[in-house]
XYZ file of C-alpha atoms in Angstrom:
114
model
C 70.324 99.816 153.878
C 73.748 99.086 155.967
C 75.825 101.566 157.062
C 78.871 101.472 155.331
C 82.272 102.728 155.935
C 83.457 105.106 153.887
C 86.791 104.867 151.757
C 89.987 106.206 153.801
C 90.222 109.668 153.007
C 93.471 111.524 153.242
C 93.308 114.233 155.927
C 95.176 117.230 156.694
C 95.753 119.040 159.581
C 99.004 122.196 160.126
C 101.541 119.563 161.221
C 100.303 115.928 159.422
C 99.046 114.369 156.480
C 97.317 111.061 157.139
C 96.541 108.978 154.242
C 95.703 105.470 153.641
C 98.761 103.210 154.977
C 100.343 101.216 151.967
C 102.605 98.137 151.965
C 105.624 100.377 150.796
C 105.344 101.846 154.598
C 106.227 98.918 155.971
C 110.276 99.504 156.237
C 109.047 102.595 158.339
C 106.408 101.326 160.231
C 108.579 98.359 161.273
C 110.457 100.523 163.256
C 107.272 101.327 165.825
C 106.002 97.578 165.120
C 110.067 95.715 165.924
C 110.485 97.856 168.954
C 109.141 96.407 172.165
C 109.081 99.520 173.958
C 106.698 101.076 171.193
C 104.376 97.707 171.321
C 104.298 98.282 175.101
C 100.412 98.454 174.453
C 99.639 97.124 171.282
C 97.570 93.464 171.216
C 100.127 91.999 169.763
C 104.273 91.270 170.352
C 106.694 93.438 168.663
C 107.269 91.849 164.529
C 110.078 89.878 164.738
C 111.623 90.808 161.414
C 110.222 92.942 158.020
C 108.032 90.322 156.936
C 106.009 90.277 159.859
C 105.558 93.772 159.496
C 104.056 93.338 156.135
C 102.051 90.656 156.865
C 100.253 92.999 159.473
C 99.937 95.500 156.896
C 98.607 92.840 154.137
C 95.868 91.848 157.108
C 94.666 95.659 157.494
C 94.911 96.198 153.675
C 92.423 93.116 153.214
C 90.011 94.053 155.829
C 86.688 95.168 155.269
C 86.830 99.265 156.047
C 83.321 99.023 157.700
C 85.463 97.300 160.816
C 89.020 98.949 160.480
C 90.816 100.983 158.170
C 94.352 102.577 158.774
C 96.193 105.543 158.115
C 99.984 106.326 157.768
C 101.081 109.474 159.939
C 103.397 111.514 157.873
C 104.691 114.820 158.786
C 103.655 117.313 156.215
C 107.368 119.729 156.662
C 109.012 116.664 154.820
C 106.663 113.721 153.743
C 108.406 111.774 156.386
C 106.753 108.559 157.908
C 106.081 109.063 161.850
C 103.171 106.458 162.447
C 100.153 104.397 161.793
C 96.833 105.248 163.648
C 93.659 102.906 162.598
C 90.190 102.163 163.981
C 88.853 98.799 164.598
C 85.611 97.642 166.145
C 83.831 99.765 164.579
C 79.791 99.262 165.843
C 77.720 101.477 163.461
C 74.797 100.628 164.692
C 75.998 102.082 168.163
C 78.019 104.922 166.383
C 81.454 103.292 168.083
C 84.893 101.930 167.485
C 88.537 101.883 168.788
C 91.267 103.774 167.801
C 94.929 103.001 168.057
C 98.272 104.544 166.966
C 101.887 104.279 167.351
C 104.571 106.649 166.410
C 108.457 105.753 165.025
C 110.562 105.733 168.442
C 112.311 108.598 167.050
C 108.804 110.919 166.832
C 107.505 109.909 170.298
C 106.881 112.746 172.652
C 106.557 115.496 169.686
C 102.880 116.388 170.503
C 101.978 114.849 167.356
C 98.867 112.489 169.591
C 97.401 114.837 171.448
């Protein structure tokens, strides 16, 4: 029997609300994914315009959630968008995988990643 992923729940903690990132985030999320400084260590360059944002999102929307799945950060005091964290790589077999985020320039240094 494989080990599959399970679907991306929404979580909760006092501050957040994570739930599964959507295509309609991408206006907001292009604002971590267009800025260079925020890409400083992503795998990729900063998007160049919107529609490279949403292509990134289409590729994590299509991708099988036993290897990634992806969450948009919103803060729960007003439903606003802050960030994106994911996991990728995921080795179930080893009980591994990687996890990335990035924040909104404008949420940075909030204590929302610690």
């Amino acid at each position: 029997m494989a080990d599959r992923a399970p679907p991306v729940p929404d979580l909760l903690t006092e501050r957040l609300r994570l739930r599964a990132l959507e295509m309609a985030d991408a206006p907001s999320l292009h604002l971590a994914y267009g800025n260079a400084q925020s890409m400083r260590f992503w795998d990729a360059p900063p998007s160049q315009d919107l529609g490279d944002t949403e292509a990134r999102i289409g590729r994590s929307l299509l991708a099988n959630s036993e290897w990634h799945a992806a969450w948009a950060i919103l803060s729960r005091a007003r439903s606003q968008f802050i960030g994106m964290v994911n996991y990728h790589a995921r080795q179930a077999w080893n009980r591994r995988l990687a996890v990335g985020w990035i924040l909104v320039p404008d949420c940075e240094r909030q204590g929302y990643m610690r």
